[in-house]
Coordinates of C-alpha atoms in Angstrom, one line a residue:
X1 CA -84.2 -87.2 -127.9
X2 CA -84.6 -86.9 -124.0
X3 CA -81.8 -84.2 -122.5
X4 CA -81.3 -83.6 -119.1
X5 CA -79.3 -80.5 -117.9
X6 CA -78.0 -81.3 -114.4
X7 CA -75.8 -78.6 -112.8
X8 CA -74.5 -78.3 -109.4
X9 CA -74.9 -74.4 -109.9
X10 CA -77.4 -72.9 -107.5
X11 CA -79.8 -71.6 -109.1
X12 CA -81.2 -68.6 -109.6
X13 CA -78.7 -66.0 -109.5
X14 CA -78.0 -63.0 -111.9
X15 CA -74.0 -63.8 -112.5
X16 CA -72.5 -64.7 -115.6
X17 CA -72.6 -68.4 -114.9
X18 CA -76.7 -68.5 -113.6
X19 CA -78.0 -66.5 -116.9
X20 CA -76.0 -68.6 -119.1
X21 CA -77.4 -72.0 -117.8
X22 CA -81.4 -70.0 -117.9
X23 CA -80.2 -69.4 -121.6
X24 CA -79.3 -72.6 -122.7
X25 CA -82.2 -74.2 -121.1
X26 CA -84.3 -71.7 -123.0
X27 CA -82.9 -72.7 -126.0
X28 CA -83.1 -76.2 -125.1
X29 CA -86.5 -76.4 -123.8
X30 CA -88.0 -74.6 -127.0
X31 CA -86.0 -77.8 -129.5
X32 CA -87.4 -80.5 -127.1
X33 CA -90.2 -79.4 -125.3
X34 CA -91.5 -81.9 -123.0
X35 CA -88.2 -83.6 -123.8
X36 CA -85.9 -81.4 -121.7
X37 CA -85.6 -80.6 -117.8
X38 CA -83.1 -78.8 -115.7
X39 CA -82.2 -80.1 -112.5
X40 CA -80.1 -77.5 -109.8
X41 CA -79.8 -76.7 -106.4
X42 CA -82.4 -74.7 -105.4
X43 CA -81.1 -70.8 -104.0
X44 CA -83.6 -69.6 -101.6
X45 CA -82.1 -66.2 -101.1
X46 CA -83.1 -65.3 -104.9
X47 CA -86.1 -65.8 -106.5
X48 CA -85.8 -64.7 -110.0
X49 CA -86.3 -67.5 -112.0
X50 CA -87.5 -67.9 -115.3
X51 CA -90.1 -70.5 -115.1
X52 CA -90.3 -71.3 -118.8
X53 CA -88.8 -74.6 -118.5
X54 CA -89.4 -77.7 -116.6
X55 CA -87.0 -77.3 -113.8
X56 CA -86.6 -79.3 -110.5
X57 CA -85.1 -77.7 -107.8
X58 CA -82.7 -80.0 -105.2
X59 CA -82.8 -78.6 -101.8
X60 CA -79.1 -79.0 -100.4
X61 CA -77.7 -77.6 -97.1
X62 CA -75.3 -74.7 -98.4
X63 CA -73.4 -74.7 -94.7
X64 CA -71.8 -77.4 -95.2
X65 CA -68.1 -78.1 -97.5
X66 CA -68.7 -77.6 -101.1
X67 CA -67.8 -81.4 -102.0
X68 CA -70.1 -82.5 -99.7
X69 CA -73.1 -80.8 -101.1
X70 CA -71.8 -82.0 -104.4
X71 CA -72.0 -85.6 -103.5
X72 CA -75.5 -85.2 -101.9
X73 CA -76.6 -83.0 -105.0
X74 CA -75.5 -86.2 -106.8
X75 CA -77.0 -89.0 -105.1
X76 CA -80.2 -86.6 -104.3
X77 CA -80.9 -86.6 -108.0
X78 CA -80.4 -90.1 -109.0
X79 CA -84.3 -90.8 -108.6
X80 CA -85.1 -88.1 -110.9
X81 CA -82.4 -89.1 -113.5
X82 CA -83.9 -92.7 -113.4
X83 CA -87.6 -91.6 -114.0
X84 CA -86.4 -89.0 -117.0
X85 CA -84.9 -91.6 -118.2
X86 CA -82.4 -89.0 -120.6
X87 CA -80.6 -89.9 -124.1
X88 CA -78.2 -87.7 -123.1
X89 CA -76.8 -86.2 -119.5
X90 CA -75.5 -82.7 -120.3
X91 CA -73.7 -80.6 -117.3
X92 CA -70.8 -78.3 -116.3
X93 CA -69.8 -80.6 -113.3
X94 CA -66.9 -83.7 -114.1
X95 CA -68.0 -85.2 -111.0
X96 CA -71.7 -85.0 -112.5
X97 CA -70.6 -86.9 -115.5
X98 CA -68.3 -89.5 -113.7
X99 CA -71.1 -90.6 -111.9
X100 CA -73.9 -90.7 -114.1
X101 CA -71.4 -92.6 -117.0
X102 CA -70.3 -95.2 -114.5
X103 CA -74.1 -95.9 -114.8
X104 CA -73.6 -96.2 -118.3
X105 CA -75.7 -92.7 -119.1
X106 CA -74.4 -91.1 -122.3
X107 CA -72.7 -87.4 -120.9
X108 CA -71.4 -84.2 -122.3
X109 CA -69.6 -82.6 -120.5
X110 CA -69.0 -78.4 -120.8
X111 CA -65.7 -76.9 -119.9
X112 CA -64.7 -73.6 -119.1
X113 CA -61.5 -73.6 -117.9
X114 CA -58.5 -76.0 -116.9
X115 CA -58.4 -78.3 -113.7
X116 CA -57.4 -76.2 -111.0
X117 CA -57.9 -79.2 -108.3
X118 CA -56.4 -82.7 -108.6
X119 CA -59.7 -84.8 -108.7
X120 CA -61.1 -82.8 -111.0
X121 CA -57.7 -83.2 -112.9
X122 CA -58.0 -87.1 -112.5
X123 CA -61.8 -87.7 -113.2
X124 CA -61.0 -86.1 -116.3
X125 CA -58.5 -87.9 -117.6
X126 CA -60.2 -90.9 -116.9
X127 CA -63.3 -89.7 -118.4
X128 CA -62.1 -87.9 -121.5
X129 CA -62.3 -90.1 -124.3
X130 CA -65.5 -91.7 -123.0
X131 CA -67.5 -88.6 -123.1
X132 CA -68.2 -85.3 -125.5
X133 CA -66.8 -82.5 -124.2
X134 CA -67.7 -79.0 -125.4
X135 CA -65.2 -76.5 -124.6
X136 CA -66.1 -72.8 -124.9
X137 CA -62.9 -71.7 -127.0
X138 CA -60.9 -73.0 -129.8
X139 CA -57.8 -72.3 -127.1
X140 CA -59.5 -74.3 -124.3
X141 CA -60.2 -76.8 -126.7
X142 CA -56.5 -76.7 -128.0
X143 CA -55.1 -76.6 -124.6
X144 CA -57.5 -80.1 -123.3
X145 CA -56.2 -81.8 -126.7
X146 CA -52.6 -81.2 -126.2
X147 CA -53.1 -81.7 -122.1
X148 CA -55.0 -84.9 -122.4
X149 CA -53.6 -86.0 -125.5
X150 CA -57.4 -85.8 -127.3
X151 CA -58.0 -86.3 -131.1

């Protein structure tokens, strides 16, 4: 199996969020092997990384809105997702798996916490039953069942 981690994080930071994705690729990388890579915005003001992993690093203006980046994040990595050529598409970003399952790319999809913005609300509804989802507590995953009437 072929698993791409594609986050719109910027990456490499020391918060919660940053050593949490490190981890997981870790872990990831050491199951698969050549079989994994990690794909992120690239943070030039930290340099910290743990270079264990494949990783490729997507250079993205940070000045500009944060949707905006998202969108070129996204269609700045399409050549890369194409040449992996990944079983499965695993990230932290809804829009992330939208787009890559509109291109029929199986996705999982990790949430942390409830849809504070509408889109994000909407693309997950639409998206919900046609993806996993891993949710990081029984009560988030209790909550996003009830919401989104999941079984």
């Amino acid at each position: 199996m072929k698993l791409l981690y594609l986050t719109n994080v910027q990456i490499p930071a020391e918060n919660a969020q940053n050593l949490q994705i490190q981890s997981m690729s870790r872990a990831f990388f050491d199951a698969l092997k050549e079989n994994f890579l990690l794909i992120s915005p690239w943070n030039e003001k930290n340099k910290t990384m743990d270079n264990s992993y494949p990783w490729k690093k997507i250079k993205i203006p940070q000045q500009l809105p944060r949707s905006i980046r998202q969108l070129i994040f996204i269609l700045k990595t399409r050549k890369t997702v194409y040449d992996f050529c990944p079983d499965v598409i695993y990230t932290r970003d809804i829009a992330i798996a939208w787009f890559f399952r509109m291109f029929r790319f199986k996705t999982i999809y990790e949430i942390h916490k409830p849809f504070e913005t509408t889109i994000g609300n909407m693309i997950f509804k639409m998206m919900a039953k046609k993806i996993k989802i891993v949710a990081i507590s029984q009560s988030l995953k209790d909550f996003i069942i009830e919401k989104y009437n999941l079984n």
